[in-house]
Tab-separated table of C-alpha atoms and ligand atoms in Angstrom:
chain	number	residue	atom	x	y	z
V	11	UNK	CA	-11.744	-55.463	41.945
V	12	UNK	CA	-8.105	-56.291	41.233
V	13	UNK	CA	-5.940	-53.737	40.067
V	14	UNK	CA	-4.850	-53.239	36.744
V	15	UNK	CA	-1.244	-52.231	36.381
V	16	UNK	CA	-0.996	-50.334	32.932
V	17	UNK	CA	2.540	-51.316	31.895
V	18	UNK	CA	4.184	-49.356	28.566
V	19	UNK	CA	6.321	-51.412	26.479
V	20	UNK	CA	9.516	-49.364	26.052
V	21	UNK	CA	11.716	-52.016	24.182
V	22	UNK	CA	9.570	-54.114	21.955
V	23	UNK	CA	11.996	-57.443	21.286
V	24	UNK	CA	10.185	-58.396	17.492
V	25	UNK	CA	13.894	-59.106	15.737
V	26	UNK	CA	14.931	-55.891	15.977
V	27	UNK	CA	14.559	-53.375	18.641
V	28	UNK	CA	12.105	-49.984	18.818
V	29	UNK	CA	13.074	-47.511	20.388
V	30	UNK	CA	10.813	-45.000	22.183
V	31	UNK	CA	11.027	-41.161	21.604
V	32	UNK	CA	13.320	-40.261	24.430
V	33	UNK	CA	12.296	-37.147	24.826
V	34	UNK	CA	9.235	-38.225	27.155
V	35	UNK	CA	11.511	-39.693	29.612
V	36	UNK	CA	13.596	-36.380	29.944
V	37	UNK	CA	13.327	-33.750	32.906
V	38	UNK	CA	10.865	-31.181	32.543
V	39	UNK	CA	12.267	-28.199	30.631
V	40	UNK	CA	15.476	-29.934	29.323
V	41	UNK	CA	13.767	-30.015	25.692
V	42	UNK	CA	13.726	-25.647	26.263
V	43	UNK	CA	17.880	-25.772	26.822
V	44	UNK	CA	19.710	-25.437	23.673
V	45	UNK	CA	23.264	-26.791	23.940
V	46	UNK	CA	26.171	-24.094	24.200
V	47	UNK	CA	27.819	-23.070	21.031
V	48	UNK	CA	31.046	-21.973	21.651
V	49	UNK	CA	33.188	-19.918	19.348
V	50	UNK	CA	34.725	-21.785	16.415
V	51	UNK	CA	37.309	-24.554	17.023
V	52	UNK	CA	40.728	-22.978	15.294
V	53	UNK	CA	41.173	-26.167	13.387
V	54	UNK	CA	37.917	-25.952	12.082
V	55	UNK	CA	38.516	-22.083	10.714
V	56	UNK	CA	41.857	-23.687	9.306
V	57	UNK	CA	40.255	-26.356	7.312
V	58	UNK	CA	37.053	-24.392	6.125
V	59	UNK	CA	38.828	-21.143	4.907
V	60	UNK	CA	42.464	-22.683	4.172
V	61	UNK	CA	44.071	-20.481	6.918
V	62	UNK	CA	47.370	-21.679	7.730
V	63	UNK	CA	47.451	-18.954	10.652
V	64	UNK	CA	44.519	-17.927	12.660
V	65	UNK	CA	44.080	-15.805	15.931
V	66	UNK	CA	41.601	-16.563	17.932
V	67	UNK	CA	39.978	-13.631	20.233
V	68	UNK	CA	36.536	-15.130	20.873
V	69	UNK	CA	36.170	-16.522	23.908
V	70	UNK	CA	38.601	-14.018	26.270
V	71	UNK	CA	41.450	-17.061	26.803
V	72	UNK	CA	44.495	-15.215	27.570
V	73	UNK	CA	46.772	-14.485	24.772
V	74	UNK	CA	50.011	-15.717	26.688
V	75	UNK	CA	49.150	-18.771	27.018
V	76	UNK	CA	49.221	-20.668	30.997
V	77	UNK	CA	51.121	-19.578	33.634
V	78	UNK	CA	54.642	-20.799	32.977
V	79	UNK	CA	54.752	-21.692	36.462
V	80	UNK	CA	51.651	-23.544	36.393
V	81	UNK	CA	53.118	-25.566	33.380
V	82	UNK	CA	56.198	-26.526	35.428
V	83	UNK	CA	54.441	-27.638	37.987
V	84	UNK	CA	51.914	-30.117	35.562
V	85	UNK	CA	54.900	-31.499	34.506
V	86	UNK	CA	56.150	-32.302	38.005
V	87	UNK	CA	52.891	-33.898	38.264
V	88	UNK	CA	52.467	-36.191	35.439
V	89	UNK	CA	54.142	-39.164	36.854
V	90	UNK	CA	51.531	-38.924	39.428
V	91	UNK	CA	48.494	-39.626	37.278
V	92	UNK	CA	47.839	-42.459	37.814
V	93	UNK	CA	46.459	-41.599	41.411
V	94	UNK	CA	43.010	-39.883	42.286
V	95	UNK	CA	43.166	-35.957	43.389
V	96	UNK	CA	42.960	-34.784	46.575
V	97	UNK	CA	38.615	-34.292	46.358
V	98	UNK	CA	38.477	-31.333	49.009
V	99	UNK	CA	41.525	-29.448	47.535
V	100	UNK	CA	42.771	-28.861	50.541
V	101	UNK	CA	46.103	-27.600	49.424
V	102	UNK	CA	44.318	-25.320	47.321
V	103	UNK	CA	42.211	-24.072	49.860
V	104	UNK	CA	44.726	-23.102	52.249
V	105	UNK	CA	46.732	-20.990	49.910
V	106	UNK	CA	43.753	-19.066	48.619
V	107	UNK	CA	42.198	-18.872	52.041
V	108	UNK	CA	45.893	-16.970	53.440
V	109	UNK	CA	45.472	-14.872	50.410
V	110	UNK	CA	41.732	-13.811	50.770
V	111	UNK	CA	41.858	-13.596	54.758
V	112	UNK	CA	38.548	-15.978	54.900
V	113	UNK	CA	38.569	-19.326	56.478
V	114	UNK	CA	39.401	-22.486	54.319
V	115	UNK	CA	35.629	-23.402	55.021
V	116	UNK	CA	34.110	-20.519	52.909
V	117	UNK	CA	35.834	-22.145	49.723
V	118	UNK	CA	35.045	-25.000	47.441
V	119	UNK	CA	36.810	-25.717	44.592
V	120	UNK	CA	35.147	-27.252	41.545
V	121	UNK	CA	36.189	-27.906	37.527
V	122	UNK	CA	35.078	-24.405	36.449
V	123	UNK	CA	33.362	-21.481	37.661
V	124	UNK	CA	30.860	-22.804	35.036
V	125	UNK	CA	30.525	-26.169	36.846
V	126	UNK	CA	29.930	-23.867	40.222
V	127	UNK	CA	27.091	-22.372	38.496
V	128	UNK	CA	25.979	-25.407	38.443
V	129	UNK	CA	26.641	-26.743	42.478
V	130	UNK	CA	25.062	-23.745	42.702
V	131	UNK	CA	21.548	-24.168	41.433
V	132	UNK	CA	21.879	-27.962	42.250
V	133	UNK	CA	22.127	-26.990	46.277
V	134	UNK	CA	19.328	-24.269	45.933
V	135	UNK	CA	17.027	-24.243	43.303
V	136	UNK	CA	13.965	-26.062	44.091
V	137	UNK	CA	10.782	-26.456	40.987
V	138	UNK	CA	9.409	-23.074	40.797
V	139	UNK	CA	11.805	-21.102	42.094
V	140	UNK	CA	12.344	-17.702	40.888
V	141	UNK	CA	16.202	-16.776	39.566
V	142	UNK	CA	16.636	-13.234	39.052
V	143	UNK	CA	19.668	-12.184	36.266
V	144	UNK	CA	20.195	-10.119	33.399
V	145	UNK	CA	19.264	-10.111	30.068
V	146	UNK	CA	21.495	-10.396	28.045
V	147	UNK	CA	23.810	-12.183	30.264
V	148	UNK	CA	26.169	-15.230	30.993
V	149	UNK	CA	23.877	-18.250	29.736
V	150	UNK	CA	25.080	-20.762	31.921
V	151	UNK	CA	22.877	-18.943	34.315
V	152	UNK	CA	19.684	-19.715	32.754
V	153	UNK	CA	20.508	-23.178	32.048
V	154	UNK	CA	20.997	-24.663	35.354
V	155	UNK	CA	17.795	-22.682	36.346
V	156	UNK	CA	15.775	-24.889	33.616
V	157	UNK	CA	17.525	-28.134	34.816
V	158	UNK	CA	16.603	-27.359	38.148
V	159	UNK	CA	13.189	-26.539	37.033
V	160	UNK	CA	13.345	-22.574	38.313
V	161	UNK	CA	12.202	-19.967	36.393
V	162	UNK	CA	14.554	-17.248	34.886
V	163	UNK	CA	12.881	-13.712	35.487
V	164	UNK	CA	15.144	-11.414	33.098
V	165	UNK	CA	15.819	-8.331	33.358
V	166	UNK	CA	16.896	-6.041	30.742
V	167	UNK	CA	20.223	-4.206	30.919
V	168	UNK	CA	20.132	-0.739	31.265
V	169	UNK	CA	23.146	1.471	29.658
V	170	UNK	CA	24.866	-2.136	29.117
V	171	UNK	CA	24.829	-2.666	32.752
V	172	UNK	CA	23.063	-4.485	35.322
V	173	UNK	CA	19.799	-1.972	36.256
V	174	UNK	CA	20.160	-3.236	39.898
V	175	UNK	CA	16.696	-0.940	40.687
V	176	UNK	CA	14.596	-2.556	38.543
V	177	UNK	CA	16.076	-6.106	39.783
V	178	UNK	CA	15.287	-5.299	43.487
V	179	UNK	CA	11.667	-4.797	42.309
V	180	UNK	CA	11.507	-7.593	41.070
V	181	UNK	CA	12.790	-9.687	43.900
V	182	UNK	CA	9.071	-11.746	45.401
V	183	UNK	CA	8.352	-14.294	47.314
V	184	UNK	CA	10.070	-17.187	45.375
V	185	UNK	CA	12.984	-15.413	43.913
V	186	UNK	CA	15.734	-17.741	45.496
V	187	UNK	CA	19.062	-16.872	43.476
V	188	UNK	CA	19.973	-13.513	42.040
V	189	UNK	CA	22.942	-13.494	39.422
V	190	UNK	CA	24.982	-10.327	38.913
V	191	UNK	CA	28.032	-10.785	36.960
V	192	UNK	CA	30.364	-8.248	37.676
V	193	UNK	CA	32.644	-7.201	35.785
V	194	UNK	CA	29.550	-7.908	33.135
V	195	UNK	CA	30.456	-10.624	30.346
V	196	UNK	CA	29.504	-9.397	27.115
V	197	UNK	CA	29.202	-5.912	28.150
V	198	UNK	CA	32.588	-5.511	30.097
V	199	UNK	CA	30.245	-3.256	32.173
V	200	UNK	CA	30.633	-3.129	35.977
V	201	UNK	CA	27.901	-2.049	38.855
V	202	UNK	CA	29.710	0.406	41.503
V	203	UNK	CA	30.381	-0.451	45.012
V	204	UNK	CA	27.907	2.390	46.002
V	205	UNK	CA	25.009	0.583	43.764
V	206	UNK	CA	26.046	-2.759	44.948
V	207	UNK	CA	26.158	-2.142	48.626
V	208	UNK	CA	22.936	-0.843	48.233
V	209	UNK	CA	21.266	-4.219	46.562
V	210	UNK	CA	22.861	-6.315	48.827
V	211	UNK	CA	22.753	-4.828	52.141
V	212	UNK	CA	18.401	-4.825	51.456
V	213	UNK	CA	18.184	-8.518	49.921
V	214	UNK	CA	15.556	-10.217	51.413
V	215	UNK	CA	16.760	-13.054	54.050
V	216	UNK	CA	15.332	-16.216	51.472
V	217	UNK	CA	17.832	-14.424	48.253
V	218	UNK	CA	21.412	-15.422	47.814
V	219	UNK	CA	23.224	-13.031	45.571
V	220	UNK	CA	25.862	-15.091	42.914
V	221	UNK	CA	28.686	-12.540	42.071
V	222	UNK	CA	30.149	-13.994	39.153
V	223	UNK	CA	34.134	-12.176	39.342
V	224	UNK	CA	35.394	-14.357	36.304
V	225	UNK	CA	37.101	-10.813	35.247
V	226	UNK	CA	37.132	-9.023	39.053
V	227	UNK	CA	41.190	-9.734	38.614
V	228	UNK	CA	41.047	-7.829	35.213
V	229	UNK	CA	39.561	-4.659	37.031
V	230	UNK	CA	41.728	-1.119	37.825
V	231	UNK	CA	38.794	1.077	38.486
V	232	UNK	CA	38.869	1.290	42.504
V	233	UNK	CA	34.662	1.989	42.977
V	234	UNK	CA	34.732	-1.778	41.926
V	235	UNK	CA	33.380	-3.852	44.814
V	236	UNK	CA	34.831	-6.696	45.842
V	237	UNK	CA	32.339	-9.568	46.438
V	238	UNK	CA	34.340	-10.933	49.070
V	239	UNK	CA	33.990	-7.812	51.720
V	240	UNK	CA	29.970	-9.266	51.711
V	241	UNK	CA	31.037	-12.261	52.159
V	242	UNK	CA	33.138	-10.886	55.015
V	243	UNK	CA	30.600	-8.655	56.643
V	244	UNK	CA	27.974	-12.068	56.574
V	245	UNK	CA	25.539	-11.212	53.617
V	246	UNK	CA	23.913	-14.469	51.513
V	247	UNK	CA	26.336	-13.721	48.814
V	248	UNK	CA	27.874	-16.457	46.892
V	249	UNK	CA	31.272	-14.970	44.762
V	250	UNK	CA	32.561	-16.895	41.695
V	251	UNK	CA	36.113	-17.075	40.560
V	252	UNK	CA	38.131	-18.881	38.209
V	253	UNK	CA	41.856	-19.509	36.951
V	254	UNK	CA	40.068	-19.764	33.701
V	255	UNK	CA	41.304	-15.892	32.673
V	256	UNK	CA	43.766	-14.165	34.440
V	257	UNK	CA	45.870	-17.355	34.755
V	258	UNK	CA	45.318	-18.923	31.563
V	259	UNK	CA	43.981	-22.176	32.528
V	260	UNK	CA	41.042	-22.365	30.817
V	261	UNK	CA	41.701	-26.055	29.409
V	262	UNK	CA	42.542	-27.198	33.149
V	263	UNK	CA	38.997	-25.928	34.190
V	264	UNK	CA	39.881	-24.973	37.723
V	265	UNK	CA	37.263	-22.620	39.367
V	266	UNK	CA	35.973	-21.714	43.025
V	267	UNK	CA	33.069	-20.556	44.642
V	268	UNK	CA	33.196	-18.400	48.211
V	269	UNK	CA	31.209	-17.433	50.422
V	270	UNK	CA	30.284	-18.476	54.428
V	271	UNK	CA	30.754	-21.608	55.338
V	272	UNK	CA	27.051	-22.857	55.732
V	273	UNK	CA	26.295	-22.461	52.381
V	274	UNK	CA	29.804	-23.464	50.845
V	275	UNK	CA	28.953	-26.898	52.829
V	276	UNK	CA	25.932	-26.922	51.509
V	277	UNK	CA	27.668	-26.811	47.613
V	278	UNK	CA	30.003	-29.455	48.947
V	279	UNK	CA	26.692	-31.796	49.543
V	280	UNK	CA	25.892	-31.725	45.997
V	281	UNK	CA	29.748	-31.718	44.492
V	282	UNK	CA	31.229	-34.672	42.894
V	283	UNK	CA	33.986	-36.627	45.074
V	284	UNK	CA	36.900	-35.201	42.702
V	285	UNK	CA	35.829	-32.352	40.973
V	286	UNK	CA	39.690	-30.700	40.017
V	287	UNK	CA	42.315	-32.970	38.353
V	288	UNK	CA	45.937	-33.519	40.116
V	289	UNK	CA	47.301	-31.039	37.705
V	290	UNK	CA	44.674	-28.726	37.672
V	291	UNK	CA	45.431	-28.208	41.583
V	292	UNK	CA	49.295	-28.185	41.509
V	293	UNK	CA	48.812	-25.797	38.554
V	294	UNK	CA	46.732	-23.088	40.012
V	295	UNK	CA	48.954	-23.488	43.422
V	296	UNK	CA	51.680	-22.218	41.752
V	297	UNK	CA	50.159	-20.000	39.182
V	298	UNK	CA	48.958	-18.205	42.187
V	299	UNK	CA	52.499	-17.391	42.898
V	300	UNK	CA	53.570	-16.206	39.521
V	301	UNK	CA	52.944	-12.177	40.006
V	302	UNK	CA	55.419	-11.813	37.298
V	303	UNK	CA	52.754	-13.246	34.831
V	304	UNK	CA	49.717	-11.760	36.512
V	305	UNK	CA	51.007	-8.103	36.029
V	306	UNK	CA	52.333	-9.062	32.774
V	307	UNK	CA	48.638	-10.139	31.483
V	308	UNK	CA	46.982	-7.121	33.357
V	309	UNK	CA	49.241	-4.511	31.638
V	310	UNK	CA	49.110	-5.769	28.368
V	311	UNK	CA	45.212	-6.211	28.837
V	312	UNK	CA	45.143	-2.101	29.440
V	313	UNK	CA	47.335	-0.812	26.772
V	314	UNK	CA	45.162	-3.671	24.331
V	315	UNK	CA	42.109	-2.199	25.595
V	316	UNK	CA	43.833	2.072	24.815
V	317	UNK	CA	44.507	0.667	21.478
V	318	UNK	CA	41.167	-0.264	20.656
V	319	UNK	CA	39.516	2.502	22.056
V	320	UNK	CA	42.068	5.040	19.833
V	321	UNK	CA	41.435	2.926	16.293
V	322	UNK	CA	37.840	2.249	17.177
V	323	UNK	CA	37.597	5.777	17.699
V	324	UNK	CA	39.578	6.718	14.755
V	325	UNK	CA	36.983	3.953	12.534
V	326	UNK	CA	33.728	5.595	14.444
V	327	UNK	CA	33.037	2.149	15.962
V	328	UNK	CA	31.440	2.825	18.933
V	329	UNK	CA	32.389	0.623	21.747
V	330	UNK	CA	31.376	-0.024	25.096
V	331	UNK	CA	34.162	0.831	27.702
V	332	UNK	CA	35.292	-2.337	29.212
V	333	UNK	CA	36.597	-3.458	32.479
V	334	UNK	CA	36.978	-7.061	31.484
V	335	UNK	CA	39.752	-8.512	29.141
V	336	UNK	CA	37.192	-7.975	25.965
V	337	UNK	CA	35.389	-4.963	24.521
V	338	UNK	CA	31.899	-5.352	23.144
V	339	UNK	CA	31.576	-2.380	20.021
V	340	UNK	CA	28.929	-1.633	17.320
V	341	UNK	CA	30.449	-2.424	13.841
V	342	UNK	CA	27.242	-1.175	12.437
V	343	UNK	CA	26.490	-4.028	10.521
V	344	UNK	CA	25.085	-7.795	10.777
V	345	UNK	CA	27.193	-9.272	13.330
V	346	UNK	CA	27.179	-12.749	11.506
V	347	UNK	CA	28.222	-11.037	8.302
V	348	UNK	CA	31.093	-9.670	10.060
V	349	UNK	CA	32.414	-12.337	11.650
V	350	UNK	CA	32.564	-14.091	8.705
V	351	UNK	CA	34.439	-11.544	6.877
V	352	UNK	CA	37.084	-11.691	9.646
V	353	UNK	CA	37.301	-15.626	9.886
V	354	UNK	CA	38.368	-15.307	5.971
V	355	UNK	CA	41.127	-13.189	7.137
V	356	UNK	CA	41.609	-16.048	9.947
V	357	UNK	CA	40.460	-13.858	12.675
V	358	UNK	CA	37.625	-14.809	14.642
V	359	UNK	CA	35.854	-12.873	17.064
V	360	UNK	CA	32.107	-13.331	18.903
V	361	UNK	CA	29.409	-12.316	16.960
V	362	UNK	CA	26.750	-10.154	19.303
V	363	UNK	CA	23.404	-11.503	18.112
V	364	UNK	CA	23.778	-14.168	20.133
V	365	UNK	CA	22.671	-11.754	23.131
V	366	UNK	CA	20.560	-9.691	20.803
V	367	UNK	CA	23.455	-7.377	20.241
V	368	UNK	CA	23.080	-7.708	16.469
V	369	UNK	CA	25.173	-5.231	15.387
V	370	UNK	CA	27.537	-5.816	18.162
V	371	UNK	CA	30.438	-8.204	18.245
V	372	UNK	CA	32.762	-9.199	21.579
V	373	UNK	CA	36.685	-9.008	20.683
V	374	UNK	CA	39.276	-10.458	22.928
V	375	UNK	CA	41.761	-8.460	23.955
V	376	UNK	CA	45.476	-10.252	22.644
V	377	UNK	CA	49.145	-9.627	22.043
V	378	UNK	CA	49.605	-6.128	20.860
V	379	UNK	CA	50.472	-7.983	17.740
V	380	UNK	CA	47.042	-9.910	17.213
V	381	UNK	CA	45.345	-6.617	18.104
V	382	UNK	CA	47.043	-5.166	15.302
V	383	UNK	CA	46.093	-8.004	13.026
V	384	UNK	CA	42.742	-7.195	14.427
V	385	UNK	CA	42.349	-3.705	13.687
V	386	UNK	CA	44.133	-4.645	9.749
V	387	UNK	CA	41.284	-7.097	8.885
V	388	UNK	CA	38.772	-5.025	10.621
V	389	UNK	CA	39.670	-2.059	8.117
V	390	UNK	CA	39.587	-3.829	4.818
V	391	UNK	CA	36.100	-5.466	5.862
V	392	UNK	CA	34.802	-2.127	6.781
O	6	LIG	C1	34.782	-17.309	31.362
O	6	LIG	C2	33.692	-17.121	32.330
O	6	LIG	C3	33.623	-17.904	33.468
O	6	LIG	C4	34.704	-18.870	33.805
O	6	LIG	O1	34.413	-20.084	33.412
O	6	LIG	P1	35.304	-21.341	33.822
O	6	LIG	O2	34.280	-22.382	33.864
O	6	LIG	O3	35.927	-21.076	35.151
O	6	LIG	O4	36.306	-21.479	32.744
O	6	LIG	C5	32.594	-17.706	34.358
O	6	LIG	N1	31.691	-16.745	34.168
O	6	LIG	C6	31.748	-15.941	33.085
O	6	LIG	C7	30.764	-14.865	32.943
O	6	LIG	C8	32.734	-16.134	32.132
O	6	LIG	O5	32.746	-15.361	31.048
């Protein structure tokens, strides 16, 4: 008996065309992955509530603006556009690798710490296996893991932190990647070195740890760990850093993932030939180099973050202390109610129930001035 090949007509040619439902061509899980929403374009808040000024302080950019020194060096740049970037970064590389004390090897360079989430999960995740992270946490996390087909095991925060003990527990046979993002983004919540050491130095050989440090540079407390000493002493730890923050590059999206070399050639398998733009490397070159900046942002982030605490305080909002450049605080109402409030005063902020935090809502810290604005609107809407 001859074979009879079933073929499905996809494109039926009758005058016009029909198409099929898409959806049953997509990868498994992709229908479960809800596309990011990030906070509210500032034109948009302009238009809808007739703003002429707004301040935005939802999504932790940095309140001075880029690096001036980054910006001079784009411009030196421009005229050179017209050329592909260097793919490996190699410039790059070398100046973070002097800084850091680690080989040029244990660093690869991508457009984002987001986008190393993702060479991440593509290099290790295989169907089925198990990603341990937090819940509520950084979501980029549990998307790659449903691309990838792994499962997200969450695990509830405890105090507003990471509850490392129940996470070890959890760790089985398939658990293959482990987020921890530390400082903690919404919570602004770190884990101690003490704790930290602990998880990592009894991780199971087939785990890699992912410390996401988007806000390590942000951090004065001195039990913080540093996710690079693992790396250092040879533990499967992957750390995440970006110029997204501290620098003020977010709109360059210039990121970097470290950790020993193996695996960061194993994340340079699955990265795309020429991941960071020509301007995005000559920028965070030289923004590396501008410590006048850097201290600049860091104070201003502390004495931001002793404001808040004092007029919170002085409200009876109750806020979670934060090491990050935001603070996550209990307004006591519907967190979509107040955010709305604020836009109409052209102030807009993160509302919390997109982690469940309903009541909650994330501020950025910003100029002393915008924090004032901040604190104004936040009165006459309480
Ligand atoms: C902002 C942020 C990043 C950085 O993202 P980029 O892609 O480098 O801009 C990474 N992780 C967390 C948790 C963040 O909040």
């Amino acid at each position: 008996m001859g074979a009879i090949i079933r073929v499905t007509p996809v494109l039926r040619w009758r005058g016009g065309v029909t198409m099929t439902d898409i959806t049953r061509f997509l990868r498994r899980g992709i229908l479960d992955i809800d596309p990011y929403i990030p906070g509210k374009p500032l034109e948009d808040v302009k238009a809808e509530f007739g703003l002429s000024e707004v301040v935005k302080m939802a999504s932790n950019e940095n309140p001075f603006g880029p690096s001036p020194r980054a910006v001079a060096a784009i411009e030196k740049e421009l005229k050179n556009l017209h050329l592909y970037p260097e793919g490996p970064c190699t410039l790059l590389r070398e100046v973070l690798s002097k800084r850091l004390g680690i080989d040029k090897n244990m660093i690869t360079l991508s457009n984002g710490s987001d986008n190393c989430v993702v060479l991440v999960g593509s290099a290790f995740i295989n169907e089925g296996d198990e990603i341990l992270m937090a819940d509520p946490t950084f979501l980029v996390y549990r998307t790659i893991a449903k691309i990838m087909g792994g499962r997200s095991v969450p695990v509830k925060l405890k105090d507003h932190t990471h509850d490392l003990n129940t996470m070890r527990k959890k760790i089985g046979e398939r658990t293959k990647l482990i987020f921890v993002c530390n400082p903690h983004n919404p919570t602004g919540t770190i884990v101690k070195k003490a704790q930290l050491d602990d998880f990592v130095t009894t991780l199971p050989e087939h785990t890699i740890l992912v410390l996401d440090e988007a806000y390590a540079d942000f951090v004065t407390d001195s039990d913080h760990p540093d996710g690079l000493d693992y790396i250092k002493g040879g533990y499967n730890v992957i750390v995440l850093r970006t110029f997204s923050k501290l620098y003020g590059l977010a709109g360059l999206r210039v990121g970097y993932a470290l950790a020993r070399e193996e695996i960061i050639t194993a994340l340079n398998r699955v990265r795309e030939p020429f991941p960071v733009s020509r301007v995005g490397q000559v920028a965070a070159v030289a923004a590396l180099d501008d410590k006048e900046f850097r201290e600049k942002v860091i104070k201003n982030n502390e004495e931001g973050k002793a404001y808040f605490y004092r007029e919170f305080e002085k409200m009876k909002v109750s806020y979670i202390p934060s090491h990050a450049n935001f603070i996550l605080a209990d307004y006591g109402r519907d967190s979509q109610q107040l955010v709305r409030s604020l836009l109409r005063q052209g102030i807009i902020i993160r509302p919390g129930y997109v982690w469940n935090y309903h009541t909650f809502a994330r501020v950025t810290i910003g100029t002393m001035d915008q924090n004032r604005r901040f604190i104004q609107a936040l009165k006459s809407v309480l």
